[in-house]
CSV table of C-alpha atoms in Angstrom, one decimal:
chain,number,residue,atom,x,y,z
A,1,MET,CA,40.9,204.3,12.9
A,2,ALA,CA,44.8,204.3,13.6
A,3,GLY,CA,45.8,203.6,17.0
A,4,LYS,CA,48.8,205.1,18.7
A,5,GLU,CA,51.0,202.5,17.9
A,6,ASP,CA,49.9,202.3,14.5
A,7,PHE,CA,50.8,206.0,13.2
A,8,GLN,CA,54.1,204.6,12.2
A,9,ILE,CA,52.9,201.6,10.4
A,10,VAL,CA,50.3,204.1,7.7
A,11,LEU,CA,51.8,205.7,5.1
A,12,PRO,CA,51.2,209.5,5.9
A,13,PHE,CA,49.3,210.3,2.8
A,14,ASP,CA,46.3,208.3,0.2
A,15,PHE,CA,46.7,207.4,-3.0
A,16,ASP,CA,44.6,205.8,-5.5
A,17,TYR,CA,45.1,202.3,-6.8
A,18,TYR,CA,45.2,200.8,-10.5
A,19,LEU,CA,45.7,197.5,-11.5
A,20,PRO,CA,45.7,197.4,-15.2
A,21,LYS,CA,45.6,194.2,-17.2
A,22,ASN,CA,47.6,195.4,-20.5
A,23,LEU,CA,50.4,197.9,-21.5
A,24,LYS,CA,47.7,200.2,-23.4
A,25,GLU,CA,45.6,200.8,-20.4
A,26,ALA,CA,48.9,201.2,-17.9
A,27,VAL,CA,50.0,204.0,-20.4
A,28,GLU,CA,46.7,205.7,-21.1
A,29,LEU,CA,46.0,205.5,-17.0
A,30,TYR,CA,49.5,207.4,-16.3
A,31,ARG,CA,48.5,210.1,-18.8
A,32,TYR,CA,45.0,211.0,-17.8
A,33,LEU,CA,46.3,210.5,-13.6
A,34,ASP,CA,49.2,213.1,-14.8
A,35,GLN,CA,46.4,215.7,-16.5
A,36,GLN,CA,44.7,215.2,-13.1
A,37,GLY,CA,47.9,216.3,-11.1
A,38,LYS,CA,47.5,213.3,-9.3
A,39,GLN,CA,51.7,212.7,-10.0
A,40,PRO,CA,51.1,209.1,-10.9
A,41,MET,CA,53.7,206.6,-10.5
A,42,PHE,CA,54.0,203.2,-12.1
A,43,PHE,CA,54.3,200.4,-9.2
A,44,SER,CA,56.0,197.0,-9.6
A,45,GLY,CA,57.7,195.6,-6.5
A,46,GLY,CA,56.7,199.1,-4.7
A,47,THR,CA,59.1,198.9,-1.8
A,48,GLU,CA,60.7,202.0,-2.1
A,49,LEU,CA,57.0,204.1,-2.2
A,50,ILE,CA,56.4,202.3,0.7
A,51,THR,CA,59.5,202.9,2.8
A,52,LEU,CA,60.5,206.3,1.5
A,53,GLY,CA,56.9,207.2,1.4
A,54,ARG,CA,56.6,206.5,5.3
A,55,ILE,CA,59.6,209.2,5.5
A,56,ASP,CA,58.1,211.3,3.3
A,57,LEU,CA,60.8,211.1,0.6
A,58,ALA,CA,58.3,209.5,-1.7
A,59,TYR,CA,55.1,210.7,-2.8
A,60,THR,CA,51.9,210.2,-5.4
A,61,GLU,CA,48.5,210.0,-5.4
A,62,ALA,CA,47.7,207.5,-7.9
A,63,VAL,CA,49.7,204.2,-8.1
A,64,ILE,CA,49.7,201.9,-11.5
A,65,ASP,CA,50.7,198.5,-10.5
A,66,ILE,CA,52.2,196.5,-13.5
A,67,LYS,CA,52.3,193.4,-11.7
A,68,GLU,CA,49.4,192.0,-13.6
A,69,ILE,CA,50.3,192.8,-17.1
A,70,ALA,CA,51.5,189.5,-19.1
A,71,GLU,CA,54.8,191.3,-20.5
A,72,CYS,CA,56.3,192.1,-17.4
A,73,GLN,CA,55.8,188.9,-15.8
A,74,MET,CA,57.6,186.9,-18.1
A,75,ILE,CA,60.8,184.9,-18.3
A,76,GLN,CA,61.4,183.5,-21.7
A,77,PHE,CA,64.1,182.6,-24.2
A,78,SER,CA,63.2,183.8,-28.0
A,79,ASP,CA,65.6,182.6,-30.6
A,80,HIS,CA,68.9,183.9,-29.2
A,81,GLN,CA,67.5,186.4,-26.7
A,82,LEU,CA,66.2,186.1,-23.2
A,83,LEU,CA,63.6,188.0,-22.0
A,84,ILE,CA,62.5,188.9,-18.7
A,85,GLY,CA,59.8,191.3,-17.6
A,86,SER,CA,60.5,194.1,-15.4
A,87,ALA,CA,58.0,192.9,-12.6
A,88,VAL,CA,59.2,190.0,-12.1
A,89,THR,CA,60.9,189.2,-8.4
A,90,LEU,CA,64.6,189.2,-7.7
A,91,THR,CA,63.4,185.7,-6.0
A,92,GLN,CA,61.6,184.5,-9.2
A,93,LEU,CA,65.1,185.0,-11.2
A,94,GLU,CA,67.3,183.4,-8.4
A,95,GLU,CA,64.7,180.0,-8.7
A,96,ALA,CA,64.8,180.2,-12.3
A,97,ASN,CA,68.3,181.3,-12.8
A,98,PRO,CA,68.2,182.1,-16.4
A,99,PHE,CA,71.0,184.3,-16.0
A,100,PRO,CA,73.6,182.8,-13.8
A,101,LEU,CA,75.6,186.4,-13.6
A,102,LEU,CA,72.4,188.0,-13.1
A,103,THR,CA,71.4,185.7,-10.2
A,104,SER,CA,74.9,186.1,-8.8
A,105,VAL,CA,74.6,189.9,-8.3
A,106,SER,CA,70.7,189.9,-7.5
A,107,SER,CA,71.2,187.5,-4.9
A,108,GLU,CA,73.2,189.8,-2.7
A,109,VAL,CA,70.2,192.6,-2.8
A,110,ALA,CA,68.6,193.4,0.2
A,111,ASP,CA,67.5,189.8,2.0
A,112,HIS,CA,66.0,186.7,0.7
A,113,THR,CA,62.3,187.8,2.0
A,114,ALA,CA,62.6,191.3,0.8
A,115,ARG,CA,63.7,189.7,-2.6
A,116,GLY,CA,60.3,188.3,-2.7
A,117,LYS,CA,58.9,191.9,-3.2
A,118,ILE,CA,61.5,193.3,-5.1
A,119,THR,CA,61.2,193.3,-8.5
A,120,LEU,CA,64.1,193.9,-11.6
A,121,GLY,CA,62.7,196.7,-13.1
A,122,GLY,CA,62.0,198.8,-9.7
A,123,ASN,CA,65.6,197.6,-8.9
A,124,ILE,CA,66.8,199.5,-12.0
A,125,CYS,CA,64.7,202.4,-11.9
A,126,ALA,CA,65.0,202.8,-7.9
A,127,GLN,CA,66.4,206.1,-6.4
A,128,ILE,CA,69.0,204.1,-4.5
A,129,PHE,CA,72.2,204.4,-5.7
A,130,TYR,CA,73.3,200.7,-5.4
A,131,ARG,CA,70.6,199.1,-8.2
A,132,GLU,CA,72.9,196.3,-8.6
A,133,ALA,CA,70.4,194.4,-10.8
A,134,VAL,CA,71.4,196.7,-13.9
A,135,LEU,CA,75.1,195.7,-13.8
A,136,PRO,CA,74.7,192.5,-15.8
A,137,PHE,CA,72.4,194.3,-18.3
A,138,LEU,CA,75.0,197.0,-18.9
A,139,LEU,CA,77.7,194.2,-19.7
A,140,ALA,CA,75.7,192.3,-22.2
A,141,ASP,CA,74.8,195.5,-24.0
A,142,SER,CA,71.2,194.2,-23.3
A,143,GLU,CA,68.3,196.3,-24.9
A,144,LEU,CA,65.2,197.2,-23.1
A,145,ILE,CA,61.9,197.5,-24.2
A,146,ILE,CA,60.2,200.6,-23.2
A,147,ALA,CA,56.3,201.5,-23.5
A,148,GLY,CA,55.0,204.7,-23.8
A,149,PRO,CA,52.5,207.5,-25.0
A,150,GLU,CA,53.9,206.8,-28.4
A,151,GLY,CA,53.9,202.9,-27.9
A,152,LEU,CA,56.5,200.3,-27.6
A,153,LYS,CA,60.2,201.0,-28.1
A,154,THR,CA,63.3,199.1,-28.0
A,155,ILE,CA,66.5,201.0,-27.2
A,156,GLN,CA,70.3,199.6,-26.3
A,157,ILE,CA,70.3,199.9,-22.4
A,158,ASN,CA,74.2,202.0,-22.5
A,159,GLU,CA,72.4,204.1,-24.4
A,160,ILE,CA,69.5,205.2,-21.9
A,161,PHE,CA,71.0,204.3,-18.6
A,162,GLN,CA,73.5,206.8,-17.7
A,163,GLU,CA,73.7,207.3,-14.2
A,164,GLN,CA,70.2,206.6,-13.8
A,165,LEU,CA,67.5,205.1,-16.8
A,166,ARG,CA,66.2,208.2,-18.3
A,167,LEU,CA,62.9,207.3,-18.9
A,168,LYS,CA,60.6,210.2,-20.3
A,169,LYS,CA,57.3,211.0,-18.7
A,170,GLY,CA,54.7,208.0,-19.1
A,171,GLU,CA,57.2,205.8,-19.8
A,172,LEU,CA,57.7,202.4,-17.9
A,173,LEU,CA,60.6,199.6,-18.6
A,174,VAL,CA,58.5,196.7,-20.0
A,175,GLN,CA,61.4,194.2,-20.5
A,176,THR,CA,64.8,193.7,-20.7
A,177,SER,CA,66.1,191.5,-23.8
A,178,THR,CA,69.7,189.9,-23.8
A,179,ASP,CA,71.7,188.0,-26.1
A,180,LYS,CA,72.1,184.4,-25.1
A,181,ARG,CA,76.2,184.6,-26.1
A,182,PHE,CA,76.6,186.8,-23.4
A,183,ILE,CA,74.1,184.5,-20.8
A,184,GLU,CA,77.2,182.1,-21.7
A,185,ALA,CA,80.0,184.0,-21.4
A,186,PRO,CA,82.3,183.5,-18.3
A,187,PHE,CA,82.0,186.2,-15.5
A,188,TYR,CA,83.4,187.0,-12.0
A,189,ALA,CA,80.7,188.9,-9.6
A,190,VAL,CA,81.5,189.9,-5.8
A,191,LYS,CA,80.2,192.0,-3.2
A,192,ARG,CA,82.1,193.5,-0.6
A,193,ARG,CA,80.6,194.5,2.5
A,194,GLN,CA,82.3,196.8,5.4
A,195,GLN,CA,80.8,194.2,8.1
A,196,TRP,CA,80.1,190.6,8.5
A,197,ASP,CA,77.8,189.1,5.5
A,198,THR,CA,75.0,190.8,6.3
A,199,GLY,CA,75.8,194.6,6.2
A,200,TYR,CA,74.8,197.3,4.0
A,201,PRO,CA,76.8,196.7,0.8
A,202,LEU,CA,79.9,198.8,-0.1
A,203,ILE,CA,80.8,197.6,-3.6
A,204,THR,CA,79.5,195.7,-5.9
A,205,LEU,CA,81.6,194.5,-8.8
A,206,ALA,CA,80.5,192.4,-11.9
A,207,ALA,CA,82.8,191.6,-14.7
A,208,LEU,CA,82.2,189.6,-18.1
A,209,LYS,CA,84.5,188.1,-20.7
A,210,MET,CA,83.6,188.3,-24.1
A,211,GLY,CA,86.4,186.3,-26.2
A,212,GLN,CA,89.5,188.3,-25.2
A,213,GLU,CA,87.6,191.4,-24.2
A,214,LEU,CA,86.8,192.3,-20.4
A,215,ARG,CA,83.9,194.2,-19.1
A,216,VAL,CA,83.3,195.5,-15.8
A,217,ALA,CA,80.2,197.1,-13.9
A,218,ILE,CA,80.4,198.8,-10.8
A,219,SER,CA,77.6,199.7,-8.1
A,220,GLY,CA,78.6,201.5,-4.6
A,221,LEU,CA,81.6,203.2,-6.0
A,222,CYS,CA,79.9,206.4,-7.2
A,223,PRO,CA,76.4,208.0,-6.3
A,224,PHE,CA,75.1,205.2,-9.4
A,225,PRO,CA,76.2,201.9,-11.1
A,226,PHE,CA,78.4,202.4,-13.9
A,227,ARG,CA,80.2,200.7,-16.9
A,228,SER,CA,82.9,202.7,-18.1
A,229,PRO,CA,84.6,201.9,-21.9
A,230,GLU,CA,87.8,204.6,-20.4
A,231,VAL,CA,88.1,201.7,-17.5
A,232,GLU,CA,88.0,198.8,-19.7
A,233,THR,CA,90.4,199.9,-22.2
A,234,TYR,CA,93.2,200.1,-19.6
A,235,LEU,CA,92.0,196.7,-18.0
A,236,ASN,CA,92.1,195.2,-21.4
A,237,ARG,CA,96.0,196.0,-22.0
A,238,TRP,CA,96.9,192.3,-21.5
A,239,GLY,CA,100.6,192.7,-22.1
A,240,GLN,CA,100.7,194.7,-19.4
A,241,ALA,CA,101.3,193.8,-15.3
A,242,ALA,CA,97.5,193.4,-13.8
A,243,GLU,CA,98.9,196.2,-11.2
A,244,THR,CA,99.6,198.6,-13.9
A,245,ARG,CA,96.2,197.9,-15.7
A,246,VAL,CA,94.2,198.2,-12.6
A,247,ASP,CA,95.8,201.8,-11.5
A,248,ASN,CA,95.7,203.4,-14.9
A,249,ALA,CA,92.1,202.1,-15.1
A,250,LEU,CA,91.3,203.8,-11.2
A,251,SER,CA,92.5,207.1,-12.6
A,252,ALA,CA,90.0,207.3,-15.1
A,253,LEU,CA,86.8,206.1,-13.0
A,254,PRO,CA,83.6,208.1,-13.4
A,255,LYS,CA,83.0,211.1,-10.4
A,256,PRO,CA,82.6,211.6,-7.1
A,257,ILE,CA,83.5,208.8,-5.7
A,258,LEU,CA,81.1,207.8,-2.4
A,259,GLU,CA,82.4,208.9,1.0
A,260,ASP,CA,79.7,208.0,3.7
A,261,VAL,CA,79.1,206.1,7.0
A,262,GLU,CA,79.8,202.9,5.2
A,263,GLY,CA,83.3,203.6,3.8
A,264,SER,CA,85.7,206.6,2.9
A,265,ALA,CA,86.4,207.4,-0.9
A,266,ASP,CA,90.1,206.1,0.0
A,267,TYR,CA,88.6,202.9,1.6
A,268,ARG,CA,86.2,202.7,-1.2
A,269,LEU,CA,89.1,202.9,-3.7
A,270,PHE,CA,91.4,200.5,-1.4
A,271,VAL,CA,88.6,197.9,-1.7
A,272,LEU,CA,87.9,198.3,-5.8
A,273,ARG,CA,92.1,198.1,-6.2
A,274,HIS,CA,91.9,194.5,-4.9
A,275,LEU,CA,88.6,193.7,-6.5
A,276,LEU,CA,89.7,194.7,-10.0
A,277,VAL,CA,93.0,192.5,-9.0
A,278,ASP,CA,90.7,189.5,-8.3
A,279,ALA,CA,88.5,189.9,-11.6
A,280,LEU,CA,91.5,190.0,-13.8
A,281,SER,CA,93.1,187.0,-12.1
A,282,ALA,CA,89.8,184.9,-11.9
A,283,LEU,CA,89.2,185.8,-16.3
A,284,GLU,CA,92.9,185.8,-17.0
A,285,ARG,CA,92.2,182.3,-18.8
A,286,ALA,CA,88.7,182.0,-18.9
A,287,GLY,CA,87.1,181.7,-23.2
A,288,ALA,CA,90.6,181.9,-24.2
B,1,MET,CA,40.9,208.6,-0.7
B,2,PRO,CA,37.6,207.3,0.4
B,3,LEU,CA,38.1,203.8,2.3
B,4,GLN,CA,37.8,200.9,0.3
B,5,THR,CA,36.5,197.4,1.2
B,6,ILE,CA,38.5,194.0,0.0
B,7,THR,CA,38.5,190.8,0.4
B,8,LEU,CA,41.9,188.9,1.8
B,9,HIS,CA,41.9,185.4,2.1
B,10,ILE,CA,44.2,185.1,5.3
B,11,ASN,CA,44.4,181.9,7.2
B,12,GLY,CA,41.4,179.6,5.2
B,13,GLU,CA,39.0,182.4,5.5
B,14,ASN,CA,37.4,185.1,3.8
B,15,ARG,CA,37.8,188.4,5.9
B,16,PRO,CA,36.4,192.0,4.2
B,17,THR,CA,38.4,194.4,5.3
B,18,THR,CA,38.2,198.0,5.0
B,19,VAL,CA,41.5,200.0,4.1
B,20,ARG,CA,43.0,202.9,2.2
B,21,ALA,CA,44.9,202.0,-0.9
B,22,SER,CA,47.9,202.9,0.8
B,23,ASP,CA,47.6,201.0,4.0
B,24,THR,CA,50.0,197.9,4.3
B,25,LEU,CA,48.9,194.8,5.0
B,26,LEU,CA,50.7,194.9,8.2
B,27,TYR,CA,48.4,197.9,8.9
B,28,ALA,CA,45.4,195.8,8.0
B,29,LEU,CA,46.7,192.5,9.9
B,30,ARG,CA,46.9,194.5,12.9
B,31,GLY,CA,45.0,197.6,13.0
B,32,ARG,CA,41.7,196.1,10.9
B,33,LEU,CA,41.8,192.6,11.4
B,34,GLY,CA,43.2,191.9,15.2
B,35,LEU,CA,46.0,189.8,13.9
B,36,THR,CA,48.3,190.9,15.9
B,37,GLY,CA,51.0,188.2,15.4
B,38,SER,CA,52.5,189.6,13.0
B,39,LYS,CA,54.8,192.3,14.6
B,40,PRO,CA,55.9,195.9,13.6
B,41,GLY,CA,59.8,196.1,14.4
B,42,CYS,CA,61.5,198.6,11.9
B,43,LEU,CA,58.7,199.1,9.3
B,44,ASN,CA,61.3,199.4,6.3
B,45,GLY,CA,61.8,196.2,5.3
B,46,ASP,CA,64.9,195.0,7.4
B,47,CYS,CA,64.2,192.9,10.2
B,48,GLY,CA,61.8,190.4,9.6
B,49,ALA,CA,59.5,190.8,12.4
B,50,CYS,CA,56.3,190.9,10.4
B,51,THR,CA,57.1,188.1,8.0
B,52,VAL,CA,54.0,186.3,6.9
B,53,ASN,CA,53.2,184.0,4.2
B,54,VAL,CA,51.9,184.7,0.9
B,55,ASP,CA,51.1,182.0,-1.7
B,56,GLY,CA,53.6,179.6,-0.1
B,57,TRP,CA,56.6,182.3,0.2
B,58,PRO,CA,57.7,184.4,2.8
B,59,MET,CA,56.7,188.3,2.7
B,60,LYS,CA,57.3,191.2,4.8
B,61,SER,CA,53.9,192.8,5.5
B,62,CYS,CA,55.3,196.0,6.0
B,63,LEU,CA,56.8,196.2,2.6
B,64,MET,CA,53.3,195.0,0.9
B,65,LEU,CA,50.2,197.0,0.3
B,66,ALA,CA,46.8,195.3,1.6
B,67,VAL,CA,45.4,195.5,-1.7
B,68,GLU,CA,48.6,194.1,-3.4
B,69,ALA,CA,47.1,190.9,-1.3
B,70,VAL,CA,43.8,190.5,-2.8
B,71,GLY,CA,43.3,187.2,-4.3
B,72,LYS,CA,46.5,185.7,-2.7
B,73,LYS,CA,46.6,183.3,0.3
B,74,VAL,CA,48.2,184.7,3.4
B,75,THR,CA,49.0,182.9,6.3
B,76,THR,CA,50.2,184.6,9.6
B,77,ILE,CA,51.5,183.0,12.7
B,78,GLU,CA,47.6,183.1,13.7
B,79,GLY,CA,47.1,180.4,11.0
B,80,LEU,CA,49.6,177.9,12.1
B,81,HIS,CA,48.6,175.6,14.6
B,82,ASP,CA,51.2,173.1,16.7
B,83,SER,CA,53.2,173.1,13.2
B,84,PRO,CA,56.3,171.0,13.7
B,85,ILE,CA,58.2,174.1,13.1
B,86,GLN,CA,56.7,175.6,16.2
B,87,GLN,CA,57.2,172.3,18.2
B,88,ALA,CA,60.7,172.7,17.0
B,89,PHE,CA,61.5,176.1,18.3
B,90,VAL,CA,59.9,175.3,21.8
B,91,LYS,CA,61.8,172.0,22.1
B,92,GLU,CA,65.0,174.0,21.3
B,93,PHE,CA,64.1,177.1,22.9
B,94,ALA,CA,65.0,179.0,19.9
B,95,PHE,CA,63.7,182.2,21.1
B,96,GLN,CA,63.9,184.9,24.3
B,97,CYS,CA,61.7,187.6,24.6
B,98,GLY,CA,59.8,186.1,21.6
B,99,TYR,CA,59.4,189.4,19.5
B,100,CYS,CA,61.1,188.4,16.5
B,101,THR,CA,59.5,184.7,16.6
B,102,PRO,CA,56.5,184.7,14.7
B,103,GLY,CA,58.5,186.3,11.8
B,104,PHE,CA,61.1,183.9,12.2
B,105,ILE,CA,58.8,181.2,12.2
B,106,MET,CA,56.5,182.4,9.0
B,107,ASN,CA,59.8,182.3,7.1
B,108,CYS,CA,61.1,179.1,8.5
B,109,HIS,CA,57.9,177.3,8.0
B,110,SER,CA,58.1,178.6,3.8
B,111,LEU,CA,61.5,177.5,3.8
B,112,LEU,CA,60.6,174.3,4.7
B,113,GLU,CA,57.6,174.0,2.5
B,114,GLN,CA,60.0,175.3,-0.6
B,115,HIS,CA,63.0,173.7,0.2
B,116,PRO,CA,62.2,170.8,2.7
B,117,ASP,CA,66.1,169.4,2.1
B,118,ALA,CA,67.6,172.7,2.2
B,119,ASP,CA,71.7,172.7,2.7
B,120,ASP,CA,73.4,175.3,5.3
B,121,GLN,CA,73.8,177.9,2.5
B,122,THR,CA,69.8,178.1,1.5
B,123,ILE,CA,69.0,178.0,5.2
B,124,LYS,CA,71.6,180.9,5.8
B,125,GLU,CA,70.3,182.7,3.2
B,126,TRP,CA,66.7,182.6,4.1
B,127,LEU,CA,67.3,183.5,7.6
B,128,GLU,CA,69.2,186.3,7.4
B,129,SER,CA,66.0,188.1,6.3
B,130,ASN,CA,65.1,187.9,9.9
B,131,ILE,CA,66.6,189.8,13.0
B,132,CYS,CA,67.0,188.2,16.3
B,133,ARG,CA,68.1,190.9,19.4
B,134,CYS,CA,68.3,187.8,21.8
B,135,THR,CA,70.7,186.4,19.3
B,136,SER,CA,69.2,183.1,19.5
B,137,TYR,CA,70.1,182.3,15.7
B,138,ILE,CA,71.8,178.7,17.1
B,139,GLU,CA,68.8,177.6,18.4
B,140,ILE,CA,66.6,178.4,15.6
B,141,GLU,CA,69.1,177.1,13.1
B,142,LYS,CA,68.7,173.6,15.6
B,143,ALA,CA,64.9,174.0,14.9
B,144,VAL,CA,65.0,174.1,11.4
B,145,LYS,CA,67.1,171.4,11.1
B,146,ALA,CA,65.1,169.0,13.3
B,147,VAL,CA,62.0,169.5,11.4
B,148,MET,CA,64.0,168.7,8.3
B,149,ARG,CA,65.4,165.4,9.9
B,150,GLY,CA,61.7,164.8,10.7
B,151,GLU,CA,62.1,165.1,14.6
């Protein structure tokens, strides 16, 4: 039995644990367990369930671990597409480095050891508002392969990621598919923290240049990661001074701007302004 | 949810262990197997005091379910015996209170296994995963580098 100290270590609820070997089994398990009222949850790295569950902010009675499913574990170039499985850990992505912009962004998530548990799909589907791993895929117009009760479907990420990944009940993210042209494009990525190199993140900016078109995606500014066509329209008015383009872009940001212990809304906008000027400067001549 | 008996491969031995599916590996190690070298700290994946080695890589055992460790090779601080990094910690006096030490040693041990020629950037990136309240960071870095130099 749990000793006095160990009450803090254990999760305050029980669940059944399932380890399906293929997508069909995973989807069917979800449907069955949902019918049983078990509030099933797909589980990949599981860090969010374990940490939020401990403080009663997450709950399930049935965990469906997708780690053993081959499609969720692959990193593979297929023709001109890079396929990455949702259960690949961020450390695996850093070590293999198939998508340098993704490596640059995801290597700032949490810390090195935690990234050995946090997975790509888990980060994209998480409750926390940072979810930086989604930024490169928003920039690259990646496609997502999703499994659900109706089988597999492929959908453009910018259609289905609106503030969060809009999965229907019983669906799970299987893979991302990214065109090689975006993987080879010039990029700029930076994460600003309020304190030191290891403090909690304030803002992460990822930028990518396709030909003369600059694309930007931002995490930590709003309660959700985003890429905004309006912001990019202003930034791409190359005939104007960089400061003018940035000021106009700031006027088109989504709302609300986060205001919390890590930084006020005004401070976040101040930091973002400098990040955008830096990104324009870094990528101005790239790809010319 | 009934308890279930799983077999964990820990420190070179198969250890049948009775757990709930929702038990963390940290809880199973400490509460079920008596391996109390892995320390509970933040229980939130932030401090690194509970770090063990799973299939050669560092893992915060508070972030892993015990059932996820089935079929994997787990090494805890009890599984290291006078290893080079342990000797270097003593020689460099890389600790004060010692609470974070098992986690730091397991992370350093994994780093030395995976990247025996790690550069300063890699060392910093890996060791950022652990927190030392006594701020022995300089001595810990010296200990890692001493092992890399073969001292």
